[in-house]
PDB file of C-alpha atoms in Angstrom:
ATOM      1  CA  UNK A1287     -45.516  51.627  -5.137  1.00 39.00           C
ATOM      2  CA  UNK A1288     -46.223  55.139  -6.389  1.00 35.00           C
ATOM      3  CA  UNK A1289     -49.212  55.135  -8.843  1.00 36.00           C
ATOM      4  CA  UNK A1290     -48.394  56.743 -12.503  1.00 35.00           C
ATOM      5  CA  UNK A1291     -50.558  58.746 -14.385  1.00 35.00           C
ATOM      6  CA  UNK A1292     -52.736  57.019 -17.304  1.00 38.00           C
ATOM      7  CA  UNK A1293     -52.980  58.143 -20.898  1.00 33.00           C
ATOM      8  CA  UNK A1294     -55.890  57.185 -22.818  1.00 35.00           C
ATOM      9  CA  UNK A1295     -55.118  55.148 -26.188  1.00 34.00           C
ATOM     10  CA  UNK A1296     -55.672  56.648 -29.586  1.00 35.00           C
ATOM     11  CA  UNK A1297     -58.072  54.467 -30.044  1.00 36.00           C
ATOM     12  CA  UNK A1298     -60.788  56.365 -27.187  1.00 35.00           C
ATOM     13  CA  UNK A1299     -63.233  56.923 -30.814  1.00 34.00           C
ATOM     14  CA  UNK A1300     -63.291  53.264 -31.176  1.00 38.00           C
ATOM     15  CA  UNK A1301     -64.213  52.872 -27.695  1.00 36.00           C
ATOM     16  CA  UNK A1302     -67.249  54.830 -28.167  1.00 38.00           C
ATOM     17  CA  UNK A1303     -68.739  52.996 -30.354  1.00 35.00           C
ATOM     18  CA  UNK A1304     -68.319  49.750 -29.062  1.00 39.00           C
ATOM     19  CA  UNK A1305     -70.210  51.091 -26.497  1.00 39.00           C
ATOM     20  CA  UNK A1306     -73.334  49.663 -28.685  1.00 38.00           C
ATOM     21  CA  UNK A1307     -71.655  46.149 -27.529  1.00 37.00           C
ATOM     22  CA  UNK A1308     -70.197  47.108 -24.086  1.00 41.00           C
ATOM     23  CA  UNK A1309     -67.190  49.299 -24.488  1.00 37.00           C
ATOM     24  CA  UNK A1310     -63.638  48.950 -24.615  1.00 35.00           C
ATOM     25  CA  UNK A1311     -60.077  48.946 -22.696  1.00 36.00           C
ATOM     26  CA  UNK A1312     -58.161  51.669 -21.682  1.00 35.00           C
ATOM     27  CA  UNK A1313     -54.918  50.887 -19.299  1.00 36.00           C
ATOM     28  CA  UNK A1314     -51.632  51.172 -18.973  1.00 37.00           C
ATOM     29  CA  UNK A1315     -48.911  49.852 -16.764  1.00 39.00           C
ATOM     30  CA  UNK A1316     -46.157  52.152 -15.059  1.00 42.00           C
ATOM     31  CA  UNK A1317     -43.035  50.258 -15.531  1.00 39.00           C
ATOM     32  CA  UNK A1318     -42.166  49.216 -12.262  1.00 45.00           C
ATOM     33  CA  UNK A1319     -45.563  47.540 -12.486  1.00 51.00           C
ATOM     34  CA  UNK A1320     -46.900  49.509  -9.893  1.00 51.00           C
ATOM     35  CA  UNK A1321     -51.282  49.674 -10.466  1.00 61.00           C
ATOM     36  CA  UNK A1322     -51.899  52.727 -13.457  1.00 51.00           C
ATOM     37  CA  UNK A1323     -54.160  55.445 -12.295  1.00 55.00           C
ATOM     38  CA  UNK A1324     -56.110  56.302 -15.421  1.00 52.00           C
ATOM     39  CA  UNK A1325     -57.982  60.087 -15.857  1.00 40.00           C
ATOM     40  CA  UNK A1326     -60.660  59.077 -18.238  1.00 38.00           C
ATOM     41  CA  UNK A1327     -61.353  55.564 -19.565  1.00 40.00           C
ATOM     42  CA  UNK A1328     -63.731  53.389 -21.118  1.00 42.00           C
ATOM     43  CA  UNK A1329     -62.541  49.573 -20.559  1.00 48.00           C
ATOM     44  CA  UNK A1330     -62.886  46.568 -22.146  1.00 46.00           C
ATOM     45  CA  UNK A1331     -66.086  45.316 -22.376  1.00 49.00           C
ATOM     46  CA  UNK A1332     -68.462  48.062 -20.554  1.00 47.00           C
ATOM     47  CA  UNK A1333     -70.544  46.893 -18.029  1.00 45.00           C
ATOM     48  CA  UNK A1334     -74.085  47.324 -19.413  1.00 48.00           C
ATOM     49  CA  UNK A1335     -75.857  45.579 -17.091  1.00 46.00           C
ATOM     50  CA  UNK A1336     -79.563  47.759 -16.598  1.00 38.00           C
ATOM     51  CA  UNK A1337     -78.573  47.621 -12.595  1.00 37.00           C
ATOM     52  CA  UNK A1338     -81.839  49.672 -11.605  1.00 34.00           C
ATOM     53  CA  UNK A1339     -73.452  47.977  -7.234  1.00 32.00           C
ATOM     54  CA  UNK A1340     -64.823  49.315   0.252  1.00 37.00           C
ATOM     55  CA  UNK A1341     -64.187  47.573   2.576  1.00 42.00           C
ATOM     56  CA  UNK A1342     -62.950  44.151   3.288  1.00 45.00           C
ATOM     57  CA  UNK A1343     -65.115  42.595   5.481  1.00 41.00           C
ATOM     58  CA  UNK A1344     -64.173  40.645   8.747  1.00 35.00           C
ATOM     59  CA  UNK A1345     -67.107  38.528  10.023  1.00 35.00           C
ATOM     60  CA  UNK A1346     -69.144  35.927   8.261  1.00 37.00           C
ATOM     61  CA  UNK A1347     -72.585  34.323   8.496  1.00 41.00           C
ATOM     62  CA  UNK A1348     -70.923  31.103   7.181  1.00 47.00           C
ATOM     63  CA  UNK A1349     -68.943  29.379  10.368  1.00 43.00           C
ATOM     64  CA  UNK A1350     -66.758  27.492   8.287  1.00 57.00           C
ATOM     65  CA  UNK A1351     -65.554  30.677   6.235  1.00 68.00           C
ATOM     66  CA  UNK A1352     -61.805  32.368   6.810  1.00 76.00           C
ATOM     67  CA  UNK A1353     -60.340  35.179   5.225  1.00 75.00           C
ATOM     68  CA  UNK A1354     -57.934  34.600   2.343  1.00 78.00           C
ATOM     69  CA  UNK A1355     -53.954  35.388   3.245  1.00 81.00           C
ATOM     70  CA  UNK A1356     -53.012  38.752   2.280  1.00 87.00           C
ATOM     71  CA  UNK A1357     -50.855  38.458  -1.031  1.00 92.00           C
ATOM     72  CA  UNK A1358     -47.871  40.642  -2.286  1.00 94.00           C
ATOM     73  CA  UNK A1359     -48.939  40.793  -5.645  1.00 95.00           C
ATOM     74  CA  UNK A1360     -44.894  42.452  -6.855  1.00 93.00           C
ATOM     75  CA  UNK A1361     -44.239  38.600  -6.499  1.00 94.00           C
ATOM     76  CA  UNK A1362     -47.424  36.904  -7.467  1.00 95.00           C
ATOM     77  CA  UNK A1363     -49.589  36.077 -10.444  1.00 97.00           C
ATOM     78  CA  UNK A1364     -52.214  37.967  -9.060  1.00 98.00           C
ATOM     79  CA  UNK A1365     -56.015  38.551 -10.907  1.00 98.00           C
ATOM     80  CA  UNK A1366     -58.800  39.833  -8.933  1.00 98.00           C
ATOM     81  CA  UNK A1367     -62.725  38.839  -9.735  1.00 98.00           C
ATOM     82  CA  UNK A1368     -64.958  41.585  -9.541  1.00 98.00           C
ATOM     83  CA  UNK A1369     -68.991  41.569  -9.643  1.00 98.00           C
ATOM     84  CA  UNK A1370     -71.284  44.230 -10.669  1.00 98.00           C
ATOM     85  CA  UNK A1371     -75.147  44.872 -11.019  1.00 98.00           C
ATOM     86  CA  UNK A1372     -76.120  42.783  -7.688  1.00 98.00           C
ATOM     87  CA  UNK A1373     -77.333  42.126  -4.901  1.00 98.00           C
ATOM     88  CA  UNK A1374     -79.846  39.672  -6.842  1.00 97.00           C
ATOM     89  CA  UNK A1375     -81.437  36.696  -6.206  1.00 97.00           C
ATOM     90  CA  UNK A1376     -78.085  34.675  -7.708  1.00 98.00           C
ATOM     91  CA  UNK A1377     -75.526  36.732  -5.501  1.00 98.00           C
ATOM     92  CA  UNK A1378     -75.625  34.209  -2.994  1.00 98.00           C
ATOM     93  CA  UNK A1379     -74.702  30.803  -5.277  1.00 98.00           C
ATOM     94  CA  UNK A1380     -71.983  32.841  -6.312  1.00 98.00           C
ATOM     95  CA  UNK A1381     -70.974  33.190  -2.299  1.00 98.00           C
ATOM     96  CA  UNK A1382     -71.454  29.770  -1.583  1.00 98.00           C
ATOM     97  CA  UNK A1383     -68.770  28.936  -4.412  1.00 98.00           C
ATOM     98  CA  UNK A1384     -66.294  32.018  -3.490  1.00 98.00           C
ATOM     99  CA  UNK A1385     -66.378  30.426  -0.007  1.00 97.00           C
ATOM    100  CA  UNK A1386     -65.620  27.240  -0.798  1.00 97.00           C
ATOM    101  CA  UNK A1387     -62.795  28.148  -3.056  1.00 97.00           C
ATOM    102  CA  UNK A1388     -61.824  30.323  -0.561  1.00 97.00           C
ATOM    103  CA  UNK A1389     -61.616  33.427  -3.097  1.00 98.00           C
ATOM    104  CA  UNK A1390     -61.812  36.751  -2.563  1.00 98.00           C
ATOM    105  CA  UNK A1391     -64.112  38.913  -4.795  1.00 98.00           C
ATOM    106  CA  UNK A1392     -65.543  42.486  -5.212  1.00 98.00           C
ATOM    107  CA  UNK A1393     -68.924  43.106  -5.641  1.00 98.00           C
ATOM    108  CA  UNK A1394     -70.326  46.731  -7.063  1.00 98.00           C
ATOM    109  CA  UNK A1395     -73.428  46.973  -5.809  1.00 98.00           C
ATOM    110  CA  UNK A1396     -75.870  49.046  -7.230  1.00 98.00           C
ATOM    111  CA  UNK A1397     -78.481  51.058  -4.852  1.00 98.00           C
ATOM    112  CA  UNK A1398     -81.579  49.777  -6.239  1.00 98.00           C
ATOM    113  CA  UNK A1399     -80.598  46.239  -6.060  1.00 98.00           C
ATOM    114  CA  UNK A1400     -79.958  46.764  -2.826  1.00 98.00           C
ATOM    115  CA  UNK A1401     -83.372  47.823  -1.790  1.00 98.00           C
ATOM    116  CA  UNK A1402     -84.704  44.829  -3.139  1.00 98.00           C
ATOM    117  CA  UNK A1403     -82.138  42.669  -1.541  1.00 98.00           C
ATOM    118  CA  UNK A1404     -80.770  44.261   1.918  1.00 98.00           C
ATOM    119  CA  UNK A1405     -80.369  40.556   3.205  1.00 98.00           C
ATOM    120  CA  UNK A1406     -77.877  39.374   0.285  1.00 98.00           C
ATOM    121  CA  UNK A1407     -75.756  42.674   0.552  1.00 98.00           C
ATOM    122  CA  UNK A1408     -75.735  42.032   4.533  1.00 98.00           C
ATOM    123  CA  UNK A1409     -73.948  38.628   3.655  1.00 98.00           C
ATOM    124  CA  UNK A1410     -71.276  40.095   1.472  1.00 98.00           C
ATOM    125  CA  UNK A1411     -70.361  42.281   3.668  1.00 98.00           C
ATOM    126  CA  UNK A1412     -69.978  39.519   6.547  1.00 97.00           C
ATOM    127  CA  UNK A1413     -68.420  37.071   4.321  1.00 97.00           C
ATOM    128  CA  UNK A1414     -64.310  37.209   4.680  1.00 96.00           C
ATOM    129  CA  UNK A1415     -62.631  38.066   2.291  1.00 96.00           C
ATOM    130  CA  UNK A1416     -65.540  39.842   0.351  1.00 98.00           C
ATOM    131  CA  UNK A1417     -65.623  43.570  -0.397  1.00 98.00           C
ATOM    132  CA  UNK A1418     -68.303  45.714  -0.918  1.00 98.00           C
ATOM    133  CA  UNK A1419     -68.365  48.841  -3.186  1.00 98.00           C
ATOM    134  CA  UNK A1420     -70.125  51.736  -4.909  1.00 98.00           C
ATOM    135  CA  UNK A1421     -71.914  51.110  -8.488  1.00 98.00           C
ATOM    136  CA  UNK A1422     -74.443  53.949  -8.159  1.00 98.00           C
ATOM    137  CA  UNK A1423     -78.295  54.130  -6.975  1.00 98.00           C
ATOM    138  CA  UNK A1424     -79.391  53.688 -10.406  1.00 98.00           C
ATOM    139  CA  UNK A1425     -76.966  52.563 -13.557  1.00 98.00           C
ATOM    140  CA  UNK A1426     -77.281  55.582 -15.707  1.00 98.00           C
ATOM    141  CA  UNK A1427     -74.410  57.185 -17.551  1.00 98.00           C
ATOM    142  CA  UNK A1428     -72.723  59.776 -15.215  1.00 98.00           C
ATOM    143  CA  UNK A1429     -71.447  61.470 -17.937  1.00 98.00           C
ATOM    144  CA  UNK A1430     -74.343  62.489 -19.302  1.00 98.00           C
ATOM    145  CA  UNK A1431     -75.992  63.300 -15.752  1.00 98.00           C
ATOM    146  CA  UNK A1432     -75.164  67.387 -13.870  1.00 98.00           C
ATOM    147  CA  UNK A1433     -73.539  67.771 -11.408  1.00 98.00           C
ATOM    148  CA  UNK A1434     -75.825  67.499  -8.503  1.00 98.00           C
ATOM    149  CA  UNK A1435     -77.388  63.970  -9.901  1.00 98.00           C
ATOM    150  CA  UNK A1436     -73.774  62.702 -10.297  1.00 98.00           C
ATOM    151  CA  UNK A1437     -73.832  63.463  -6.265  1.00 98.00           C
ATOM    152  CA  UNK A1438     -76.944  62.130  -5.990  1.00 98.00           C
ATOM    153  CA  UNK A1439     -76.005  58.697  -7.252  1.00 98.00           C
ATOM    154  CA  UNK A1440     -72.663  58.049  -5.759  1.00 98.00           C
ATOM    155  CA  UNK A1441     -73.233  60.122  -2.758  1.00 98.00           C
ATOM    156  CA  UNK A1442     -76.613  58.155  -2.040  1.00 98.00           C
ATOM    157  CA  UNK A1443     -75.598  55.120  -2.997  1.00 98.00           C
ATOM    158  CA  UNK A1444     -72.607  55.552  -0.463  1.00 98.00           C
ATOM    159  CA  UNK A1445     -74.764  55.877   2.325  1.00 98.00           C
ATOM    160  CA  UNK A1446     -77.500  53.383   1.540  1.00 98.00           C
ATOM    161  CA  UNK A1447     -74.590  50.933   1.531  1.00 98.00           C
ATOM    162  CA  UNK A1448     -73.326  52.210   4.945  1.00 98.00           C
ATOM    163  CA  UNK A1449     -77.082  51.907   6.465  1.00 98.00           C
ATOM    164  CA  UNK A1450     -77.820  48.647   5.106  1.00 98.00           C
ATOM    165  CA  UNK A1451     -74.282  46.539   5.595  1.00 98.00           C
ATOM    166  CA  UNK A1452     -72.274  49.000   8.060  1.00 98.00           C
ATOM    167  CA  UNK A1453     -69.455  49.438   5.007  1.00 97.00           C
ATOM    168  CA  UNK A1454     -68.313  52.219   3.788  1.00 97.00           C
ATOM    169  CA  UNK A1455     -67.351  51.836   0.362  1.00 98.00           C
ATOM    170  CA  UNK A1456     -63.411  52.544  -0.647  1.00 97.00           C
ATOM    171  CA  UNK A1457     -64.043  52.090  -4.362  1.00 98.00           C
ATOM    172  CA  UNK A1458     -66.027  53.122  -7.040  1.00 98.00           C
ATOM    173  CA  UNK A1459     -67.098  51.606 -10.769  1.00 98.00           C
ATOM    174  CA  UNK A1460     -69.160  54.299 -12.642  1.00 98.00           C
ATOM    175  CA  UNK A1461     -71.448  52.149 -14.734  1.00 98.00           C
ATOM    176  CA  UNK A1462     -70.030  51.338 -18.889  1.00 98.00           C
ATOM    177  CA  UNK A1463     -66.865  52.335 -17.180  1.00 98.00           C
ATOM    178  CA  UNK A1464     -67.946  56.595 -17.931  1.00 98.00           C
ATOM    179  CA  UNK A1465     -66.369  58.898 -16.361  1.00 98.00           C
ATOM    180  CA  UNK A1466     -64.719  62.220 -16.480  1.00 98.00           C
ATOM    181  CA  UNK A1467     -63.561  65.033 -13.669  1.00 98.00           C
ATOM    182  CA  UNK A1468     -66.563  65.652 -11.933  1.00 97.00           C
ATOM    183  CA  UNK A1469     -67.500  61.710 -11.574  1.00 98.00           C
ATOM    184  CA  UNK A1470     -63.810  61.670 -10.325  1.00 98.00           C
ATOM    185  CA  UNK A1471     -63.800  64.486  -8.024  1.00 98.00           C
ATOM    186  CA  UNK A1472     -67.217  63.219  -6.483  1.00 98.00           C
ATOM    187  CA  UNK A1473     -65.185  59.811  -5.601  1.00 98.00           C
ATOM    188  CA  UNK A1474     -62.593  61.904  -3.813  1.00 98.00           C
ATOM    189  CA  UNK A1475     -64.484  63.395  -1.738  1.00 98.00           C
ATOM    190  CA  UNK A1476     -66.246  60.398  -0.875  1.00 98.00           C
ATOM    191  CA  UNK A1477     -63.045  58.755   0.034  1.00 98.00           C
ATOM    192  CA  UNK A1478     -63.354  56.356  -3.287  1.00 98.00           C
ATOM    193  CA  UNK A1479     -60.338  55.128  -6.200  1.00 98.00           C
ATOM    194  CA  UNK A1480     -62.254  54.591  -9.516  1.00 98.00           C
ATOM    195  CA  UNK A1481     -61.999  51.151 -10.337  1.00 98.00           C
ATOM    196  CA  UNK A1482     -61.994  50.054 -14.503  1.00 98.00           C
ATOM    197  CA  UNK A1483     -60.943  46.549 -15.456  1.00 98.00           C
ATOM    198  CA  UNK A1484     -58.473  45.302 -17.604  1.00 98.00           C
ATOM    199  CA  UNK A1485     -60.743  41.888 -18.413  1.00 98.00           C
ATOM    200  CA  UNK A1486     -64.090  41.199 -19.131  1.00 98.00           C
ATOM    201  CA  UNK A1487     -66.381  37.934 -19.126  1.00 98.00           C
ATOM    202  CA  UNK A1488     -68.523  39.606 -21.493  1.00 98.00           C
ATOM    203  CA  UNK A1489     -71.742  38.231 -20.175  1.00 98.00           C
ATOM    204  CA  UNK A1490     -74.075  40.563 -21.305  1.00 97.00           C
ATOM    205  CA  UNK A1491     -73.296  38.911 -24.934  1.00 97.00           C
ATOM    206  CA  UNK A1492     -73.044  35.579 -24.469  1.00 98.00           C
ATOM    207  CA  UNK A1493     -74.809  32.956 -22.076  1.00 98.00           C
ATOM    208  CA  UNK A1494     -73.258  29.920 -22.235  1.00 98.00           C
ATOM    209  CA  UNK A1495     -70.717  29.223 -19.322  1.00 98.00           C
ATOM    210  CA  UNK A1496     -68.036  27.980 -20.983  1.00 98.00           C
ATOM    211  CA  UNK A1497     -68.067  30.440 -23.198  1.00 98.00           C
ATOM    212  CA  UNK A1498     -67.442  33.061 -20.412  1.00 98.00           C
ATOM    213  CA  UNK A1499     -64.513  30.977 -19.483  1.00 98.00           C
ATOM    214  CA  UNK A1500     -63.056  31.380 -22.740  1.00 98.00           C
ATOM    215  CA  UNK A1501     -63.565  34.698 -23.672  1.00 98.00           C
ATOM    216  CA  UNK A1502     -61.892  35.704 -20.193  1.00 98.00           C
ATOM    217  CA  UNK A1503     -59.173  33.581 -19.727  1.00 98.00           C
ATOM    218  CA  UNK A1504     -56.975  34.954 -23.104  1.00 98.00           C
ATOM    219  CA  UNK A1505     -57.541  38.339 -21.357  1.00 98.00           C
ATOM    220  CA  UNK A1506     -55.830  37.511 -17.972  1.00 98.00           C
ATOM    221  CA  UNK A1507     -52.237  38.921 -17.709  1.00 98.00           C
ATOM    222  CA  UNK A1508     -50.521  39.466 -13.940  1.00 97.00           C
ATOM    223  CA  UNK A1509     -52.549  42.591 -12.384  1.00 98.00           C
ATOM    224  CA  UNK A1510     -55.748  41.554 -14.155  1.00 98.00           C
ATOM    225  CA  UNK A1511     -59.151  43.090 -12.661  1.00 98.00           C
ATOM    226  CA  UNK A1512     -62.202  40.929 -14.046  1.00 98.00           C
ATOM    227  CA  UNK A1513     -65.569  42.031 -14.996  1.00 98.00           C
ATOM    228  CA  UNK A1514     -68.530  39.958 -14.487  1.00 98.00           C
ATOM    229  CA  UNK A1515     -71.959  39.736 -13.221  1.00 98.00           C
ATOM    230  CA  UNK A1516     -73.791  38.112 -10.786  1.00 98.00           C
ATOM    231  CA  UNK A1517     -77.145  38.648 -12.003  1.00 98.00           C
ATOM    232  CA  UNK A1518     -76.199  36.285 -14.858  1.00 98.00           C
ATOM    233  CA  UNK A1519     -76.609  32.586 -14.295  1.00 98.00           C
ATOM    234  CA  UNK A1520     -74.308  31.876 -16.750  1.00 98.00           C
ATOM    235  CA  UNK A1521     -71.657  33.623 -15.086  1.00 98.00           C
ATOM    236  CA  UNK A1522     -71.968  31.938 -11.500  1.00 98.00           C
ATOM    237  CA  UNK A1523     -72.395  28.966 -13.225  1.00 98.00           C
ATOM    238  CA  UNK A1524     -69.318  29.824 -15.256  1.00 98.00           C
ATOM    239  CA  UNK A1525     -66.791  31.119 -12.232  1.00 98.00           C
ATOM    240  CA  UNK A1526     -66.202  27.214 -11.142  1.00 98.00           C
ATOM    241  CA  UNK A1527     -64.225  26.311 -13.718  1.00 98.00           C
ATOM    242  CA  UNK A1528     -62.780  29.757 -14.419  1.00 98.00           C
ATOM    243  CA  UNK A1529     -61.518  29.617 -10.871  1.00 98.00           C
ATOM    244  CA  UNK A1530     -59.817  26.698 -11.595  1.00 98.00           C
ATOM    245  CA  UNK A1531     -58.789  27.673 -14.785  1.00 98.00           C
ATOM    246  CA  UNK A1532     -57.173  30.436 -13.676  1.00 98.00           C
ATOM    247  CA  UNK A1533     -55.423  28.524 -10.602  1.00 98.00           C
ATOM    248  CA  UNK A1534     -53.810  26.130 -13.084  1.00 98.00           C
ATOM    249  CA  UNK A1535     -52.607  29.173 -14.939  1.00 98.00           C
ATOM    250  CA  UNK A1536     -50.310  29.814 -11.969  1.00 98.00           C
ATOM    251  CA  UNK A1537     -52.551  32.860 -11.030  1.00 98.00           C
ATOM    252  CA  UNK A1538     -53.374  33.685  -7.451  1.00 98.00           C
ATOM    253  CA  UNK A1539     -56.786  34.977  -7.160  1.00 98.00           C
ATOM    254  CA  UNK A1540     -56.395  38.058  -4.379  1.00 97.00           C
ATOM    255  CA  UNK A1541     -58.773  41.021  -3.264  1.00 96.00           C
ATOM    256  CA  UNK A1542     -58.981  44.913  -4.761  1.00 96.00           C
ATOM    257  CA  UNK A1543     -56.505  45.724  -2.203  1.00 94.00           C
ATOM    258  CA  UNK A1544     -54.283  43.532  -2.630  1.00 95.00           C
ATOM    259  CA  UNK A1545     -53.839  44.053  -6.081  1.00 97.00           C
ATOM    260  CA  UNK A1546     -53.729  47.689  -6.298  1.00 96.00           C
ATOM    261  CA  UNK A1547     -51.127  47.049  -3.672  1.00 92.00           C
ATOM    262  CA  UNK A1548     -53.228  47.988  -0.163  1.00 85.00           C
ATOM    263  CA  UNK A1549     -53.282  51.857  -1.264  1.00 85.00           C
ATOM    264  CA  UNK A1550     -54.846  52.796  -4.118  1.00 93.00           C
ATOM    265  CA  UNK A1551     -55.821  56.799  -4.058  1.00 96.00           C
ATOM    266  CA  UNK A1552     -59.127  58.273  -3.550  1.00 98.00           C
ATOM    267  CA  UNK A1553     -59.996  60.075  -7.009  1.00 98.00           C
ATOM    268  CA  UNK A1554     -57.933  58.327  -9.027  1.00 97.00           C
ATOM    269  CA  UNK A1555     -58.739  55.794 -11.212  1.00 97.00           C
ATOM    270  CA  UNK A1556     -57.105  52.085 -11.855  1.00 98.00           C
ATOM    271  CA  UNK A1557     -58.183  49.322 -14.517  1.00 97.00           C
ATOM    272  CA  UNK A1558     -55.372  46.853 -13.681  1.00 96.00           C
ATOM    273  CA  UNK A1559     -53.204  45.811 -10.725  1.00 93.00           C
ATOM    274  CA  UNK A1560     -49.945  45.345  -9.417  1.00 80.00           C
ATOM    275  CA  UNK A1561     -47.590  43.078 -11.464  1.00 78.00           C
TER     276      UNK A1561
END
């Protein structure tokens, strides 16, 4: 379905200062349902996480692993999980349980992390069903960054993920969800949609699991994209029962792509699904 553009809410001021907490939401549904390109957002929730984060991958270091079905999420309760701030040394619990539950999940990986853990990237991208994309080298704020160290973090963090895991990244999160044109026009170039979120675990304020699960689940809505992290052990320890919270819901839990309906559009940016 044809993508419509996104306004930002009134309420963008508010936003900014509940950056100081993690940010806000900005989205907006087209009403056919069809995923909401937004211009300039801050979501709900930011994702501060001091990260010094596609493609769907095909192979997997686990034998026993098999990619999730496609879904056709115009039919389905769908709600994608998505990861940011990682590789770290928790990434791979979090696999273990994705696997098992045979879930699909996104993981922004940020350049840094990646240096410090090549191995745990490697195993996302192998893992069916995973997908690996672009949170910069370094976590700063692009929009206080120029123009040539905007390039310099998505650009490099692009191809550090393409020399350490073979993927090259189809999606990008700018870290606290900032953005503007040039972030934007950086991510077209590099083949990228901008990729928001509609929900957040807000894990960054609180560390008890089940309170993860229920600040997230009165979020979830059909088309949902969830924040969280996996450098929180909270939050792996948390995504158990929020998978099967959000199972009993009558949600399917699908990929990016499947919920931003297979073609979401380089440059242009989405914080919730198909619904």
């Amino acid at each position: 379905m044809a993508p419509t553009p996104f306004r930002l809410f009134p309420a963008l001021l508010a936003c900014t200062l509940a950056l100081l907490i993690g940010g806000c939401a900005a989205q907006q549904q087209s009403a056919d349902g069809s995923p909401t390109p937004a211009r300039t957002s801050v979501p709900t929730g930011g994702s501060p996480g001091a990260g010094p984060t596609s493609t769907r991958a095909t192979t997997t270091s686990t034998s026993s692993a098999t990619a999730p079905a496609q879904v056709d999420c115009r039919k389905k309760k769908c709600v994608a999980l998505t990861f940011d701030d990682g590789p770290g040394p928790l990434t791979e619990g979090l696999l273990d349980t994705l696997v098992k539950e045979n879930v699909p999940a996104t993981f922004f990986l940020v350049g840094n992390m990646i240096k410090q853990h090549p191995g745990v990237a490697r195993r996302i991208a192998s893992t069916p069903g995973m997908t690996i994309a672009d949170h910069t080298v370094s976590h700063p704020m692009l929009t206080k960054l120029g123009a040539a160290a905007v390039k310099r973090e998505i650009v490099g963090n692009t191809r550090l993920i393409r020399n350490v895991t073979g993927v090259s990244p189809r999606f990008l999160r700018p870290p606290y969800g900032l953005h503007h044109a040039r972030v934007d026009d950086v991510a077209r170039r590099q083949g990228q949609a901008v990729v928001l979120w509609s929900a957040a675990a807000l894990d960054w304020q609180y560390d008890k699991p089940a309170k993860i699960v229920s600040v997230t689940m009165p979020q979830l809505a059909p088309g949902a994209i969830v924040l969280a992290h996996d450098i929180h052990p909270w939050t792996v320890k948390a995504v158990p029962t929020l998978i099967t919270k959000i199972r009993a819901k009558g949600y399917t839990l699908v990929s990016l792509d499947d919920i931003l309906g297979g073609h979401p559009k380089a440059g242009l940016t989405y914080a919730r699904g198909e619904h």
